[in-house]
Coordinates of C-alpha atoms and ligand atoms in Angstrom, one line a residue:
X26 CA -38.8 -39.4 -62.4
X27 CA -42.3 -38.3 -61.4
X28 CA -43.7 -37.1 -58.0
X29 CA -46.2 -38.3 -56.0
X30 CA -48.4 -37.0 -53.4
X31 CA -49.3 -39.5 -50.4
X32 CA -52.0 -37.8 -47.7
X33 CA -52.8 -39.8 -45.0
X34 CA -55.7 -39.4 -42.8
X35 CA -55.7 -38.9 -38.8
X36 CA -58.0 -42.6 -38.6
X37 CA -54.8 -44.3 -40.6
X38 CA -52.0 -43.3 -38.3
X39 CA -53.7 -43.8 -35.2
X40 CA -51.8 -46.9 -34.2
X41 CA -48.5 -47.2 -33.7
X42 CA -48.6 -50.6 -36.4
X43 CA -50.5 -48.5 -38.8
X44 CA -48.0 -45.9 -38.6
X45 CA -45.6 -48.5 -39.4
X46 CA -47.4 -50.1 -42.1
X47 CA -47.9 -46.3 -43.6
X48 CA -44.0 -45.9 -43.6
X49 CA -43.8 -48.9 -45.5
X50 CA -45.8 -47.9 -48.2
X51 CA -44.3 -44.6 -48.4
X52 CA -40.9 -46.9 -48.6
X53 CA -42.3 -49.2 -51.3
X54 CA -43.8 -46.1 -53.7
X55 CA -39.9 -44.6 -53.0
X56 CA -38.5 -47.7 -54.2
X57 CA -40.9 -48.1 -57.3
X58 CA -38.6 -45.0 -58.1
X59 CA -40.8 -42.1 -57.8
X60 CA -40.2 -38.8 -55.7
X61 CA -42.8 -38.8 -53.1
X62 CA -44.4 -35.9 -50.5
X63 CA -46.1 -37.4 -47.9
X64 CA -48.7 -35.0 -46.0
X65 CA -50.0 -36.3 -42.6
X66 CA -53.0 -35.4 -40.1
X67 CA -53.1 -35.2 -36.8
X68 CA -53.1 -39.3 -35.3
X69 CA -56.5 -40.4 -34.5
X70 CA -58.7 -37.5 -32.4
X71 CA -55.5 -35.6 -31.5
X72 CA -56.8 -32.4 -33.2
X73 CA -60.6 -32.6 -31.2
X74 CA -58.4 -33.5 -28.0
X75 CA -56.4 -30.9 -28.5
X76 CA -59.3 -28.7 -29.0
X77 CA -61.0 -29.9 -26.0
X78 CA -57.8 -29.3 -23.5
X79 CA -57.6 -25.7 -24.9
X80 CA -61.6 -25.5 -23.3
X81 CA -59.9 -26.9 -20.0
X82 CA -57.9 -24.0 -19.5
X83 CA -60.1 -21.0 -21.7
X84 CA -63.6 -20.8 -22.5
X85 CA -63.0 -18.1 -25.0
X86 CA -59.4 -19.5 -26.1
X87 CA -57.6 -17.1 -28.4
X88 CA -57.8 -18.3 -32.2
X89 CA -53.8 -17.4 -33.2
X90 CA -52.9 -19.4 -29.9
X91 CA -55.3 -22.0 -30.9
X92 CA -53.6 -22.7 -34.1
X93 CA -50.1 -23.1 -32.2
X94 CA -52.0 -26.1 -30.6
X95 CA -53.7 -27.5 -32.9
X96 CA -50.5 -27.7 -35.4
X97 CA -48.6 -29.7 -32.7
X98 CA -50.8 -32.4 -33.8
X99 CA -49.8 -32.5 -37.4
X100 CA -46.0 -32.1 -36.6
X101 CA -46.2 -35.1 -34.5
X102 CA -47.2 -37.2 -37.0
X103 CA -44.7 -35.5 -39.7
X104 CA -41.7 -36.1 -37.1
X105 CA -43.0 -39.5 -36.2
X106 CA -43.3 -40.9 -39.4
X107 CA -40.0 -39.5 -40.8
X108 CA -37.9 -41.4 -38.2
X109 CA -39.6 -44.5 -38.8
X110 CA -39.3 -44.1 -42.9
X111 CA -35.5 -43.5 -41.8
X112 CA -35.5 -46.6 -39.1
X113 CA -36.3 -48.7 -42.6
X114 CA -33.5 -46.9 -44.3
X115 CA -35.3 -44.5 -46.2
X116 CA -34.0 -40.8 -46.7
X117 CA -36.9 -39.2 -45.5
X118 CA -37.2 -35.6 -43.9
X119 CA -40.4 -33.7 -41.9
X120 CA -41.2 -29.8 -42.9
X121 CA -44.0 -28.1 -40.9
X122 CA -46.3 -26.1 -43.1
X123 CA -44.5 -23.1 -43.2
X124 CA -41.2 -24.7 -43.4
X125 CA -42.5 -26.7 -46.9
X126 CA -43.9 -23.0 -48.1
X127 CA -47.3 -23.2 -47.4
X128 CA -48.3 -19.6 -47.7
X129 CA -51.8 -18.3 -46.3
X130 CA -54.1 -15.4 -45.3
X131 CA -54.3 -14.7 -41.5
X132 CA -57.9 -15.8 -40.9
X133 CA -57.0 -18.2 -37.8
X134 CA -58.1 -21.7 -37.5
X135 CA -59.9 -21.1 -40.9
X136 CA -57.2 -19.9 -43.2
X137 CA -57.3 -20.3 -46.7
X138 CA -54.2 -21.3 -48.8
X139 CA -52.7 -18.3 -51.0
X140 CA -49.7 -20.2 -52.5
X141 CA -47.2 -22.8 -52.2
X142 CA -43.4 -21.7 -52.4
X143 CA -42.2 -25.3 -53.3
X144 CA -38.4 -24.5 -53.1
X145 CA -37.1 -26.2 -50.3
X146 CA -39.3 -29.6 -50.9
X147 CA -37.8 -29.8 -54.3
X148 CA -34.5 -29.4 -53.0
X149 CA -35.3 -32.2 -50.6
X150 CA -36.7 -34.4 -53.7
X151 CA -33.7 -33.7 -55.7
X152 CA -31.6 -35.0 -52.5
X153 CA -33.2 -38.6 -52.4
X154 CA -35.1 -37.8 -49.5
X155 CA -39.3 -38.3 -49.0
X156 CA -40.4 -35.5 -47.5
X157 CA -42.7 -35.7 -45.0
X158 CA -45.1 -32.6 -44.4
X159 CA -47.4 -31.6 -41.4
X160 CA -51.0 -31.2 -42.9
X161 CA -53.6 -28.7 -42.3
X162 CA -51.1 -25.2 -41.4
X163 CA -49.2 -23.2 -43.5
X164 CA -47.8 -19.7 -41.9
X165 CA -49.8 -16.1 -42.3
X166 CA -48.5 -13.2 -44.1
X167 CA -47.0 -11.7 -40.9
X168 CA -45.5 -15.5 -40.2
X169 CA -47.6 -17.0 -37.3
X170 CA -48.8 -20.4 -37.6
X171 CA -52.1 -21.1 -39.0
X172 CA -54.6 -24.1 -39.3
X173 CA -56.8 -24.3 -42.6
X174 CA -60.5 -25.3 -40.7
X175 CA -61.4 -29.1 -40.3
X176 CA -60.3 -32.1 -42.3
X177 CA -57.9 -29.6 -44.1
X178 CA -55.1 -31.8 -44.6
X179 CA -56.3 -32.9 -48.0
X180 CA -56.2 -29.2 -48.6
X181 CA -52.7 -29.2 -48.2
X182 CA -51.9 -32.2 -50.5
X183 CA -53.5 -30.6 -53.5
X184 CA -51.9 -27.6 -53.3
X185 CA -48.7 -29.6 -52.9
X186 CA -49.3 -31.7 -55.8
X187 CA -50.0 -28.7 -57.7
X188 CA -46.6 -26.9 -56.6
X189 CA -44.4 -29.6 -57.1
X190 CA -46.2 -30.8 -60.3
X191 CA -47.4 -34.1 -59.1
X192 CA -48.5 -36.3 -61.5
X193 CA -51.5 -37.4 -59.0
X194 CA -52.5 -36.9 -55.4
X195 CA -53.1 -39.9 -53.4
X196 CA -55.4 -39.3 -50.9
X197 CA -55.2 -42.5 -48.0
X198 CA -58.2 -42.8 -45.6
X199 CA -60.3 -45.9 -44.0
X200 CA -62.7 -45.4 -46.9
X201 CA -61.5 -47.2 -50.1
X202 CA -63.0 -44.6 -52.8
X203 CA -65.7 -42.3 -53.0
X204 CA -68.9 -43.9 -52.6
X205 CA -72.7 -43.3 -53.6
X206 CA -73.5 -42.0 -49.9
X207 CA -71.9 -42.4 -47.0
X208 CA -72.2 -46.4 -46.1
X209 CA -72.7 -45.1 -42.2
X210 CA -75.9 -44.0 -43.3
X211 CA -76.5 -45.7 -46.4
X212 CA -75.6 -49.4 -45.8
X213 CA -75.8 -50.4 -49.8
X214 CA -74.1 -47.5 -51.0
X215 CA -71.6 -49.0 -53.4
X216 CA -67.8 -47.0 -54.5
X217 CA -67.7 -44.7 -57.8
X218 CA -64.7 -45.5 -59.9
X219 CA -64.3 -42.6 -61.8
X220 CA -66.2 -39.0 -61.2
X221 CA -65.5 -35.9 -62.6
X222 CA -63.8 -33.1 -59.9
X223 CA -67.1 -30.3 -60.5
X224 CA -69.3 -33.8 -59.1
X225 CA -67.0 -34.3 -55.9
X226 CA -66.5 -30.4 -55.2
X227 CA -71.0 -30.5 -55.1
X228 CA -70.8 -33.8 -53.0
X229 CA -68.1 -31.9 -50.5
X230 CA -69.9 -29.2 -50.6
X231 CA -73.2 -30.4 -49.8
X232 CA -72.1 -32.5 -47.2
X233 CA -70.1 -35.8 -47.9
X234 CA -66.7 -36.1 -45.7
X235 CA -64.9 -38.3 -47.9
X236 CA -62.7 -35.2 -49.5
X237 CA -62.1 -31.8 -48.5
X238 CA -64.4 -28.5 -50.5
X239 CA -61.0 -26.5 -50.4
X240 CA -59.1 -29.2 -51.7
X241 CA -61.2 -30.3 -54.7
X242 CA -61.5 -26.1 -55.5
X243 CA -57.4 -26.4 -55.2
X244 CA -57.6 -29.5 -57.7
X245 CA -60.1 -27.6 -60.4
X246 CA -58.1 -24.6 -60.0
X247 CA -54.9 -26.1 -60.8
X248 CA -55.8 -29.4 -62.8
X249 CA -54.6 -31.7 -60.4
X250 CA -55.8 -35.6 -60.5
X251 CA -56.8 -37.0 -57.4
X252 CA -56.9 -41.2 -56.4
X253 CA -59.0 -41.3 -53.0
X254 CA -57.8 -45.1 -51.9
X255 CA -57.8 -47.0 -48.5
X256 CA -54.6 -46.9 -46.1
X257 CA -54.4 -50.0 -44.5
X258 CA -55.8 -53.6 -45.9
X259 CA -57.2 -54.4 -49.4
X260 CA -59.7 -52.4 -51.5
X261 CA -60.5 -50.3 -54.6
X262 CA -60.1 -46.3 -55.4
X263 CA -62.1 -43.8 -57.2
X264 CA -60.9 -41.7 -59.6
X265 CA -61.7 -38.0 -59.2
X266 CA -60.4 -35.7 -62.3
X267 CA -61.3 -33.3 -64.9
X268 CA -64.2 -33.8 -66.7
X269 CA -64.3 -37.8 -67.4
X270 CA -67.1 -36.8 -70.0
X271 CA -70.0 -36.6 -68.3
X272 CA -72.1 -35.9 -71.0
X273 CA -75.8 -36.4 -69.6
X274 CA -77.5 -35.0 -66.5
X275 CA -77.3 -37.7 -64.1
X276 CA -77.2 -38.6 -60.2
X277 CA -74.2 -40.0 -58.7
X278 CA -74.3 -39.9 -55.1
X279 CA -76.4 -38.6 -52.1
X280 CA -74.7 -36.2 -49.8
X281 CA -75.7 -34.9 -46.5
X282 CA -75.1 -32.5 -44.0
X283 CA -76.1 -34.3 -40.2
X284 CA -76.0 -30.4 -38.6
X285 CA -76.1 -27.1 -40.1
X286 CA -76.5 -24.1 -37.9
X287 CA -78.8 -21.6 -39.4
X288 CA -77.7 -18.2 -39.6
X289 CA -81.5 -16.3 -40.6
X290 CA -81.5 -12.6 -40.9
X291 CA -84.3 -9.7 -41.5
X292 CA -84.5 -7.4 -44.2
X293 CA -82.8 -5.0 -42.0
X294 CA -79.6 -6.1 -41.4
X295 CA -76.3 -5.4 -43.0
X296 CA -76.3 -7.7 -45.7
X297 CA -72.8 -7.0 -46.8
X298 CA -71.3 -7.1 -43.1
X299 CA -72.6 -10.3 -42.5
X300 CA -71.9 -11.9 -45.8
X301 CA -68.1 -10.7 -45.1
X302 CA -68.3 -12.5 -41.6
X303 CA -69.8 -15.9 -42.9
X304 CA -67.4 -15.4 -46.3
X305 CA -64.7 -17.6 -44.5
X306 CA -67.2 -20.5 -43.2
X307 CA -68.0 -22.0 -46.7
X308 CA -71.7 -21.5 -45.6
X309 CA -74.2 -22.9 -47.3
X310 CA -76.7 -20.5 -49.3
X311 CA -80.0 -21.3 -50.8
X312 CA -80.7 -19.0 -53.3
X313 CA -80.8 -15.5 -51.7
X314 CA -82.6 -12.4 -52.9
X315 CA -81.3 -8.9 -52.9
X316 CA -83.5 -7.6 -50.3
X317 CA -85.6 -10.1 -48.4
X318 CA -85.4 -12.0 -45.0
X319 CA -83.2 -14.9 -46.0
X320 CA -80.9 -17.2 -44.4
X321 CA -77.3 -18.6 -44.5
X322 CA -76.6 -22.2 -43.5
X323 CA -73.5 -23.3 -42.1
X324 CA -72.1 -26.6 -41.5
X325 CA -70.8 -27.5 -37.8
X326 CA -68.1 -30.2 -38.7
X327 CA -65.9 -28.1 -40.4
X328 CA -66.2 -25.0 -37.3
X329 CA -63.9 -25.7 -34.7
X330 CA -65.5 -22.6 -32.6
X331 CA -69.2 -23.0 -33.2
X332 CA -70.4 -21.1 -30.1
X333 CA -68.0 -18.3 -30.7
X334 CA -69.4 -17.7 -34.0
X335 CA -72.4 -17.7 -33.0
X336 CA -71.7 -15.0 -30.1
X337 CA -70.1 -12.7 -32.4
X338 CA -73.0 -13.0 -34.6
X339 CA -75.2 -12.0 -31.7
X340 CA -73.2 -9.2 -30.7
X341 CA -72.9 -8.1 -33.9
X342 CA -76.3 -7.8 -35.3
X343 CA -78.2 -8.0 -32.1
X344 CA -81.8 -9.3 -32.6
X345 CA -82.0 -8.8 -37.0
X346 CA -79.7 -12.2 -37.3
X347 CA -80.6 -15.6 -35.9
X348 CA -79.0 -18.1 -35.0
X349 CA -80.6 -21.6 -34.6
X350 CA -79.8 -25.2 -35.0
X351 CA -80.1 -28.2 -35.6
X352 CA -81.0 -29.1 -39.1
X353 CA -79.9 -31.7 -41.8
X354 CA -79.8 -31.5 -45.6
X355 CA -80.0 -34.3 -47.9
X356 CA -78.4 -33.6 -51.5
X357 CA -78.6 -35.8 -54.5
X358 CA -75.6 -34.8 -56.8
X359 CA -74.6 -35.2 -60.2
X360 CA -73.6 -33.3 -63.5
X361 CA -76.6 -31.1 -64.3
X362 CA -79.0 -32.6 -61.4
X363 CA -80.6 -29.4 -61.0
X364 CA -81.4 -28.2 -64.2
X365 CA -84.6 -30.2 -64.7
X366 CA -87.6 -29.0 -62.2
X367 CA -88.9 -32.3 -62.1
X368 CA -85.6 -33.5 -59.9
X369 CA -86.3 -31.7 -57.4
X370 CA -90.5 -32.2 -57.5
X371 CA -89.4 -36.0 -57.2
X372 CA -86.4 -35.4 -54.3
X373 CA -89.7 -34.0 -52.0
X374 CA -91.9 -37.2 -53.3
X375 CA -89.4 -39.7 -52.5
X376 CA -89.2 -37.7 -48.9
X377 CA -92.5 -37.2 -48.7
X378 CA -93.6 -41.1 -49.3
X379 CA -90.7 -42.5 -46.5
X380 CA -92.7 -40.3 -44.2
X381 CA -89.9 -36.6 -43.5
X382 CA -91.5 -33.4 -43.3
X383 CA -89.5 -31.5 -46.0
X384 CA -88.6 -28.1 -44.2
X385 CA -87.4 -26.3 -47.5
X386 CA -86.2 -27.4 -50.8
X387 CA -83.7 -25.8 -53.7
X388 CA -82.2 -26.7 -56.8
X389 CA -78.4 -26.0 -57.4
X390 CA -76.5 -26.6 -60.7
X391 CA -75.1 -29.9 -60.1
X392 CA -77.6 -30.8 -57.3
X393 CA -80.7 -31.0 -55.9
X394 CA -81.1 -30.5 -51.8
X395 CA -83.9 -30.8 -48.8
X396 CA -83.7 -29.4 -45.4
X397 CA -85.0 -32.4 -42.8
X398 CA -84.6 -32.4 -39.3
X399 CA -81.7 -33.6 -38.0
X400 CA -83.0 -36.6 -36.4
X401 CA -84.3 -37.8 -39.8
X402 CA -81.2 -37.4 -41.7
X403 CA -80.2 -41.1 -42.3
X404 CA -83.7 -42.1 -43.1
X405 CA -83.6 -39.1 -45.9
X406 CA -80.5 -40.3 -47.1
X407 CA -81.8 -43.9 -47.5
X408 CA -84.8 -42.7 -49.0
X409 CA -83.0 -40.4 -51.4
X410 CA -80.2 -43.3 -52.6
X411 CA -83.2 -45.9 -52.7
X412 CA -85.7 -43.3 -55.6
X413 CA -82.7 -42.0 -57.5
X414 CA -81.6 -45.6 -58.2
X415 CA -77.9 -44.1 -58.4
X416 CA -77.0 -47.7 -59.9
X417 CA -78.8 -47.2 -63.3
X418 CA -78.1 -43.5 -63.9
X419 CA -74.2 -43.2 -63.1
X420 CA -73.7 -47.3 -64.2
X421 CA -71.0 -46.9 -66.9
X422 CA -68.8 -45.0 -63.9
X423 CA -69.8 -47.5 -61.1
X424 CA -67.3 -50.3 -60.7
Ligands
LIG501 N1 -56.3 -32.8 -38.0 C1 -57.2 -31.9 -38.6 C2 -58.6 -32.3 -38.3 O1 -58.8 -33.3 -37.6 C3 -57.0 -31.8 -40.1 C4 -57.2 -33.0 -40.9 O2 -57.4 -34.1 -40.3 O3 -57.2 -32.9 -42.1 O4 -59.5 -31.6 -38.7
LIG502 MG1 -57.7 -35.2 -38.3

């Protein structure tokens, strides 16, 4: 019998009904005869609300008793939905993080995943039962609770899948698929059906929300296929594995980051002390020269303490770093999209002709990326789908 890995997102449990009708999936995919994991988020905002009550009572709220609050909210949905999956007569049976092995560092509300100790959710499996996991914490080396940053649930599933040896990780969300920009700010963006993991780790990377950085690293790392499909109602999926032989450079999607904090420093401060401080914020670095002035972007929707980071930085480095915000960047992304020059000469035209002052431009490997003000960031986005004509270049992959 093979395993499966079903994450749901926060947006898809929100209701009691769509808990419901998330139960009965999970029973259905039980019945098809596979062993399945579920992994749950927080339902709906809980996590910002939770967040936001911690500022009630705080201003400077501690982050190891932060992450005791914040993984209430997965553990609701994890308890919740196990007793409804056992209301429908389904063996089903909720693990916090720690309690399904999720191992991690001790960098609070950012903590990255060291390993998976999958023993007790196999024993589970091999007892009938689904097991239902609370997403996004896992338990530090000296055993206090920790949360894995923002929209880290689908961090957990991978890892999951990869510790139980799932043969794919379902990833449920309101979005059928991955698609060629985010249709909130792209209205004709159309879904991918198939796109290769290194593709999806630049789109994450450079912005787009559907999947999580750290989980698509987890995925390359460990080989695991992921299907990003829709919870509730009908739709497609896209594909996202290894390699589907992308041969040729090409675009497939526009990504974009709608606020990055800007972290510039001078040629006199402590490169490497700073560099350690940002290591855990998956900040954003244009090219950066050994010595020069330079500067270190970070995106705000995965911080969950912007202001605090941005005090420590202060106190830290006094008037050499500085921090300022807000900024956007648009990225078009695709195997190879950086290699040639003339990409990124005709990312700054097609900016350049919808009327956005380009504040700074870079190449990457797999992508091609301007800074705009943030204000501008949809019309970038729209401009940048509309000249890279993403339905020519990625057509044999776009369903
Ligand atoms: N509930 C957490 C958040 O809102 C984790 C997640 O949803 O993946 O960021
Ligand atoms: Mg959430």
């Amino acid at each position: 019998m093979d395993t499966i890995v079903q994450k749901y997102g926060g947006s898809s449990l929100a209701e009691d009904s769509q808990l419901r009708a998330v139960a009965e999936r999970v029973a259905r995919t039980r019945r098809a005869g596979h062993r399945v994991v579920v992994v749950v988020s927080a339902r709906g905002d809980t996590t910002s609300e939770l967040l936001a009550s911690a500022g009630r009572f705080n201003t400077k709220p501690d982050h190891r008793e932060l992450d005791m609050l914040l993984a209430a909210g997965e553990q609701t949905s994890a308890s919740l939905l196990s007793l409804v999956l056992q209301d429908l007569g389904v063996p089903a049976c909720a693990m916090t993080g720690p309690q399904a092995g999720v191992r991690t560092c001790s960098g609070h509300l950012n903590a990255r995943i060291k390993e998976v100790e999958p023993a007790r959710m196999l024993k589970a499996l091999d007892q009938g039962k689904v097991v239902v996991v609370a997403g996004f914490q896992g338990s530090s080396p000296s055993g206090d609770i920790t949360t894995l940053g923002r929209g880290g649930s689908d961090t957990t599933a991978v890892a999951i899948a990869a510790a139980v040896k799932a043969a794919r990780c379902e990833i449920y969300s309101d979005v059928d698929g991955v698609y060629t920009a985010d249709p909130r700010l792209v209205p004709d963006a159309i879904r991918l059906r198939m796109l290769s993991l290194a593709e999806m780790k630049t789109l994450a990377h450079h912005g787009a929300g559907v999947l999580n950085e750290r989980a698509i690293d987890y995925a390359l790392a460990h080989g695991v296929t992921i299907l990003a499909r829709k919870s509730h109602g009908e739709g497609g999926q896209t594909i996202v594995r290894k390699e589907p032989g992308a041969g040729r450079s090409r675009i497939v999607g526009i990504a974009a980051h709608k606020e990055l904090i800007s972290v510039a420093f001078s040629a006199e401060t402590d490169r490497e002390q700073l560099a350690g401080m940002l290591a855990e914020y998956d900040a954003f670095a244009p090219e950066l020269s050994e010595r020069d002035a330079g500067c270190y972007l970070l995106p705000t929707e995965q911080l969950a303490d912007v202001d605090g980071l941005a005090e420590s930085l202060r106190s830290r480095f006094g008037d050499t770093v500085e921090v300022g915000y807000p900024l956007a960047s648009v990225s078009a992304v695709g195997f190879q999209a950086g290699q040639d020059s003339s990409t990124l000469a005709f990312a700054k035209s097609a900016l350049a002709e919808a009327g956005i002052e380009v504040c700074q431009a870079f190449s990457f490997p797999h992508a091609v990326t301007c800074l705009v003000s943030a204000d501008q960031v949809n019309t970038a986005a729209q401009a940048f789908h509309a000249g890279f004509r993403i339905t020519d270049s990625g057509v044999a992959d776009v369903a």
